[in-house]
């Protein structure tokens, strides 16, 4: 945007950096650079690959993260999720797409892999009016960042029962941490249809575990989880 146009846009809609609140930028050059330093393109560094245990089926789900949650990246992700800074989808989308593409090389003649966003809670969608993870994926798809063998498919949903239970503890936020939210997946249209689960943040792994189990029950083969950022526990122990 030229200087004159930016001035005009700021006059119409005053803007500030989504991360540091500096005036006149949606994302100032310094914060953009910091975020680019905090997110990685494949090959992802050591410490960005983890496993979420799926004890009920005696499996582990490999999960890769583009970045480590903290500092400018964390502030940008919160602004994207909670402060209507939708344009940040364009900043994040290429990293997610690169991580997904590097871990899934489509084989000719095999069934297409579905890319599945872990749904935001209905409560969160109601508050935000959109699903941040789905919008990052859709943005990447619209920009042609995914090959045609990868199909974004919103096949995972909240169970109605969990929605009711969740509504009674709006403030506690414990549903996510305690893993009490449960998903249901639409039945697989091909046996063992491969699925890559995508979420914004990996914390305890409980959300991805529930999502993976719902997909497993519906007949999918969940091969991988990809998250934008990993929350590192203070002791750096493996995911529990
Ligand atoms: Zn800034």
Short mmCIF file of C-alpha atoms and ligand atoms in Angstrom, two decimals:
data_model
loop_
_atom_site.label_atom_id
_atom_site.label_comp_id
_atom_site.label_asym_id
_atom_site.label_seq_id
_atom_site.Cartn_x
_atom_site.Cartn_y
_atom_site.Cartn_z
CA UNK A 1 0.00 0.00 0.00
CA UNK A 2 1.40 3.41 -0.90
CA UNK A 3 1.96 5.98 1.81
CA UNK A 4 -0.97 8.08 0.66
CA UNK A 5 -3.34 5.13 0.59
CA UNK A 6 -2.22 3.98 4.02
CA UNK A 7 -2.78 7.49 5.40
CA UNK A 8 -6.24 7.50 3.91
CA UNK A 9 -7.03 4.04 5.28
CA UNK A 10 -5.83 5.05 8.72
CA UNK A 11 -7.96 8.14 8.57
CA UNK A 12 -11.01 6.05 7.75
CA UNK A 13 -10.19 3.15 10.11
CA UNK A 14 -7.42 3.94 12.60
CA UNK A 15 -5.11 0.96 12.77
CA UNK A 16 -2.41 -0.33 15.07
CA UNK A 17 -0.02 -3.28 15.11
CA UNK A 18 -1.83 -6.45 16.20
CA UNK A 19 1.17 -7.35 18.38
CA UNK A 20 2.70 -4.15 19.82
CA UNK A 21 -0.15 -1.68 19.17
CA UNK A 22 2.17 0.72 17.33
CA UNK A 23 0.09 3.09 15.23
CA UNK A 24 -0.30 2.99 11.46
CA UNK A 25 0.48 -0.70 10.91
CA UNK A 26 -1.74 -3.76 11.02
CA UNK A 27 1.49 -5.62 11.74
CA UNK A 28 4.59 -3.48 12.09
CA UNK A 29 7.78 -4.59 10.29
CA UNK A 30 9.56 -5.42 13.56
CA UNK A 31 6.76 -7.66 14.83
CA UNK A 32 6.40 -9.29 11.41
CA UNK A 33 10.10 -10.11 11.44
CA UNK A 34 9.88 -11.52 14.98
CA UNK A 35 6.95 -13.74 14.02
CA UNK A 36 8.85 -14.96 10.98
CA UNK A 37 11.74 -15.86 13.28
CA UNK A 38 9.42 -17.75 15.61
CA UNK A 39 7.76 -19.81 12.89
CA UNK A 40 9.65 -22.40 10.87
CA UNK A 41 9.38 -23.91 7.44
CA UNK A 42 10.31 -27.57 7.00
CA UNK A 43 12.50 -29.25 7.87
CA UNK A 44 11.18 -28.29 11.30
CA UNK A 45 13.82 -28.12 14.03
CA UNK A 46 14.25 -30.63 16.83
CA UNK A 47 11.77 -29.98 19.59
CA UNK A 48 8.98 -29.36 17.08
CA UNK A 49 8.05 -33.03 16.78
CA UNK A 50 6.01 -34.75 19.46
CA UNK A 51 3.63 -37.59 20.06
CA UNK A 52 0.18 -37.56 21.57
CA UNK A 53 -0.60 -40.90 23.20
CA UNK A 54 -3.79 -42.63 22.09
CA UNK A 55 -3.94 -45.30 24.81
CA UNK A 56 -7.35 -46.67 23.83
CA UNK A 57 -5.98 -47.88 20.51
CA UNK A 58 -2.39 -48.35 21.69
CA UNK A 59 -1.06 -45.83 19.20
CA UNK A 60 0.80 -42.57 19.18
CA UNK A 61 -0.14 -39.65 16.98
CA UNK A 62 2.91 -37.78 15.68
CA UNK A 63 2.40 -34.03 15.98
CA UNK A 64 4.59 -31.35 14.42
CA UNK A 65 4.49 -27.67 15.32
CA UNK A 66 5.57 -24.76 13.15
CA UNK A 67 6.57 -22.68 16.17
CA UNK A 68 6.84 -22.50 19.93
CA UNK A 69 4.06 -20.55 21.60
CA UNK A 70 5.32 -17.35 23.20
CA UNK A 71 6.21 -13.69 22.78
CA UNK A 72 5.16 -11.99 19.53
CA UNK A 73 3.79 -15.21 18.06
CA UNK A 74 1.50 -15.75 21.06
CA UNK A 75 0.29 -12.16 20.96
CA UNK A 76 -0.37 -12.39 17.24
CA UNK A 77 -2.27 -15.67 17.66
CA UNK A 78 -4.42 -14.16 20.40
CA UNK A 79 -5.10 -11.10 18.26
CA UNK A 80 -6.09 -13.41 15.40
CA UNK A 81 -8.35 -15.52 17.57
CA UNK A 82 -9.91 -12.93 19.84
CA UNK A 83 -9.43 -9.45 18.38
CA UNK A 84 -10.75 -9.85 14.84
CA UNK A 85 -7.29 -9.46 13.27
CA UNK A 86 -8.35 -11.75 10.43
CA UNK A 87 -5.56 -10.63 8.11
CA UNK A 88 -3.12 -12.66 10.23
CA UNK A 89 -4.48 -15.81 8.57
CA UNK A 90 -2.35 -14.75 5.61
CA UNK A 91 0.74 -14.58 7.82
CA UNK A 92 0.19 -17.99 9.41
CA UNK A 93 -1.29 -19.98 6.51
CA UNK A 94 1.94 -20.59 4.54
CA UNK A 95 3.67 -22.15 7.56
CA UNK A 96 0.80 -24.53 8.23
CA UNK A 97 0.62 -25.44 4.55
CA UNK A 98 4.37 -26.08 4.33
CA UNK A 99 4.32 -28.29 7.43
CA UNK A 100 1.35 -30.25 6.11
CA UNK A 101 2.75 -30.61 2.59
CA UNK A 102 6.17 -31.74 3.78
CA UNK A 103 4.68 -34.51 5.92
CA UNK A 104 2.20 -35.79 3.39
CA UNK A 105 3.48 -36.72 -0.04
CA UNK A 106 0.40 -37.91 -1.94
CA UNK A 107 0.82 -41.25 -3.71
CA UNK A 108 -0.83 -41.67 -7.10
CA UNK A 109 -3.79 -44.00 -7.04
CA UNK A 110 -4.40 -43.76 -3.31
CA UNK A 111 -7.40 -42.10 -1.69
CA UNK A 112 -7.01 -38.38 -1.05
CA UNK A 113 -5.95 -37.27 2.42
CA UNK A 114 -8.39 -35.07 4.28
CA UNK A 115 -7.09 -32.05 6.16
CA UNK A 116 -9.35 -31.60 9.16
CA UNK A 117 -9.42 -28.55 11.42
CA UNK A 118 -10.05 -29.33 15.07
CA UNK A 119 -13.26 -27.35 15.55
CA UNK A 120 -13.41 -24.34 17.79
CA UNK A 121 -15.97 -24.77 20.54
CA UNK A 122 -19.40 -23.46 19.61
CA UNK A 123 -18.98 -21.01 22.45
CA UNK A 124 -15.81 -19.67 20.85
CA UNK A 125 -17.33 -19.58 17.36
CA UNK A 126 -20.33 -17.74 18.81
CA UNK A 127 -18.03 -15.19 20.39
CA UNK A 128 -15.66 -14.84 17.44
CA UNK A 129 -18.03 -15.54 14.60
CA UNK A 130 -15.50 -17.76 12.83
CA UNK A 131 -13.12 -20.64 13.30
CA UNK A 132 -9.48 -19.49 13.28
CA UNK A 133 -7.99 -22.86 12.32
CA UNK A 134 -10.45 -23.44 9.49
CA UNK A 135 -9.86 -19.93 8.19
CA UNK A 136 -6.06 -20.50 8.08
CA UNK A 137 -6.62 -23.67 6.05
CA UNK A 138 -9.13 -22.02 3.73
CA UNK A 139 -6.77 -19.13 3.19
CA UNK A 140 -3.98 -21.55 2.21
CA UNK A 141 -6.31 -23.41 -0.13
CA UNK A 142 -7.48 -20.18 -1.78
CA UNK A 143 -3.85 -19.22 -2.39
CA UNK A 144 -3.10 -22.57 -3.99
CA UNK A 145 -0.72 -23.67 -1.25
CA UNK A 146 -2.08 -27.24 -1.20
CA UNK A 147 -1.92 -29.89 -3.91
CA UNK A 148 -5.21 -31.22 -5.24
CA UNK A 149 -4.67 -34.55 -3.47
CA UNK A 150 -5.22 -32.79 -0.14
CA UNK A 151 -8.82 -31.92 0.59
CA UNK A 152 -9.93 -29.67 3.41
CA UNK A 153 -12.94 -31.36 4.97
CA UNK A 154 -14.80 -30.05 8.04
CA UNK A 155 -15.88 -33.51 9.17
CA UNK A 156 -15.29 -33.08 12.88
CA UNK A 157 -17.95 -31.55 15.12
CA UNK A 158 -18.76 -31.06 18.75
CA UNK A 159 -21.16 -33.47 20.32
CA UNK A 160 -24.36 -31.71 21.38
CA UNK A 161 -24.03 -33.13 24.88
CA UNK A 162 -20.63 -31.50 25.31
CA UNK A 163 -21.96 -28.22 24.02
CA UNK A 164 -24.59 -28.24 26.76
CA UNK A 165 -22.07 -29.22 29.39
CA UNK A 166 -19.68 -26.58 28.10
CA UNK A 167 -22.29 -23.85 28.26
CA UNK A 168 -22.59 -24.34 32.00
CA UNK A 169 -18.95 -23.55 32.60
CA UNK A 170 -18.41 -20.59 30.38
CA UNK A 171 -15.88 -19.00 32.68
CA UNK A 172 -13.93 -21.99 33.90
CA UNK A 173 -12.26 -22.87 30.63
CA UNK A 174 -11.70 -26.25 32.21
CA UNK A 175 -13.46 -28.16 29.47
CA UNK A 176 -10.54 -27.76 27.09
CA UNK A 177 -7.85 -28.49 29.66
CA UNK A 178 -9.77 -31.30 31.31
CA UNK A 179 -10.55 -32.91 28.00
CA UNK A 180 -14.26 -32.98 28.71
CA UNK A 181 -15.20 -31.73 25.29
CA UNK A 182 -15.93 -34.51 22.90
CA UNK A 183 -16.07 -34.57 19.17
CA UNK A 184 -17.96 -36.59 16.68
CA UNK A 185 -16.74 -37.23 13.14
CA UNK A 186 -18.81 -37.84 10.04
CA UNK A 187 -18.46 -41.44 8.92
CA UNK A 188 -15.52 -42.10 6.59
CA UNK A 189 -16.47 -42.23 2.89
CA UNK A 190 -13.60 -44.67 2.22
CA UNK A 191 -12.27 -47.22 4.68
CA UNK A 192 -9.15 -45.97 6.39
CA UNK A 193 -9.36 -42.59 4.66
CA UNK A 194 -6.21 -40.76 5.81
CA UNK A 195 -6.72 -37.66 7.92
CA UNK A 196 -4.33 -34.96 9.08
CA UNK A 197 -5.64 -33.06 12.09
CA UNK A 198 -4.80 -29.37 12.38
CA UNK A 199 -5.07 -27.17 15.46
CA UNK A 200 -3.68 -23.82 16.50
CA UNK A 201 -1.95 -24.74 19.75
CA UNK A 202 -0.82 -28.00 21.31
CA UNK A 203 -0.90 -27.78 25.10
CA UNK A 204 -1.68 -31.02 26.90
CA UNK A 205 -2.59 -32.96 23.78
CA UNK A 206 -6.04 -33.74 25.19
CA UNK A 207 -7.90 -31.90 22.44
CA UNK A 208 -5.97 -33.64 19.67
CA UNK A 209 -6.42 -36.97 21.45
CA UNK A 210 -10.20 -36.55 21.54
CA UNK A 211 -10.25 -35.38 17.93
CA UNK A 212 -8.10 -38.32 16.80
CA UNK A 213 -10.26 -40.82 18.67
CA UNK A 214 -13.45 -39.42 17.14
CA UNK A 215 -11.93 -39.77 13.66
CA UNK A 216 -10.70 -43.26 14.44
CA UNK A 217 -14.18 -44.33 15.57
CA UNK A 218 -15.67 -42.97 12.35
CA UNK A 219 -13.35 -45.11 10.25
CA UNK A 220 -10.49 -42.75 9.42
CA UNK A 221 -6.80 -43.38 9.72
CA UNK A 222 -5.35 -40.36 11.51
CA UNK A 223 -1.78 -40.14 10.33
CA UNK A 224 -0.56 -36.86 11.74
CA UNK A 225 -1.30 -33.74 13.74
CA UNK A 226 -0.01 -30.30 12.74
CA UNK A 227 -0.23 -27.28 15.02
CA UNK A 228 0.87 -23.72 14.50
CA UNK A 229 2.51 -23.54 17.93
CA UNK A 230 3.50 -25.80 20.75
CA UNK A 231 3.18 -24.67 24.35
CA UNK A 232 6.33 -25.88 26.01
CA UNK A 233 5.78 -27.13 29.54
CA UNK A 234 8.29 -25.60 31.96
CA UNK A 235 10.10 -28.91 32.48
CA UNK A 236 10.19 -29.73 28.75
CA UNK A 237 8.88 -33.21 29.49
CA UNK A 238 7.27 -35.09 26.61
CA UNK A 239 3.55 -34.53 26.09
CA UNK A 240 1.45 -36.32 28.63
ZN1 LIG B 1 4.40 -4.31 16.23
#
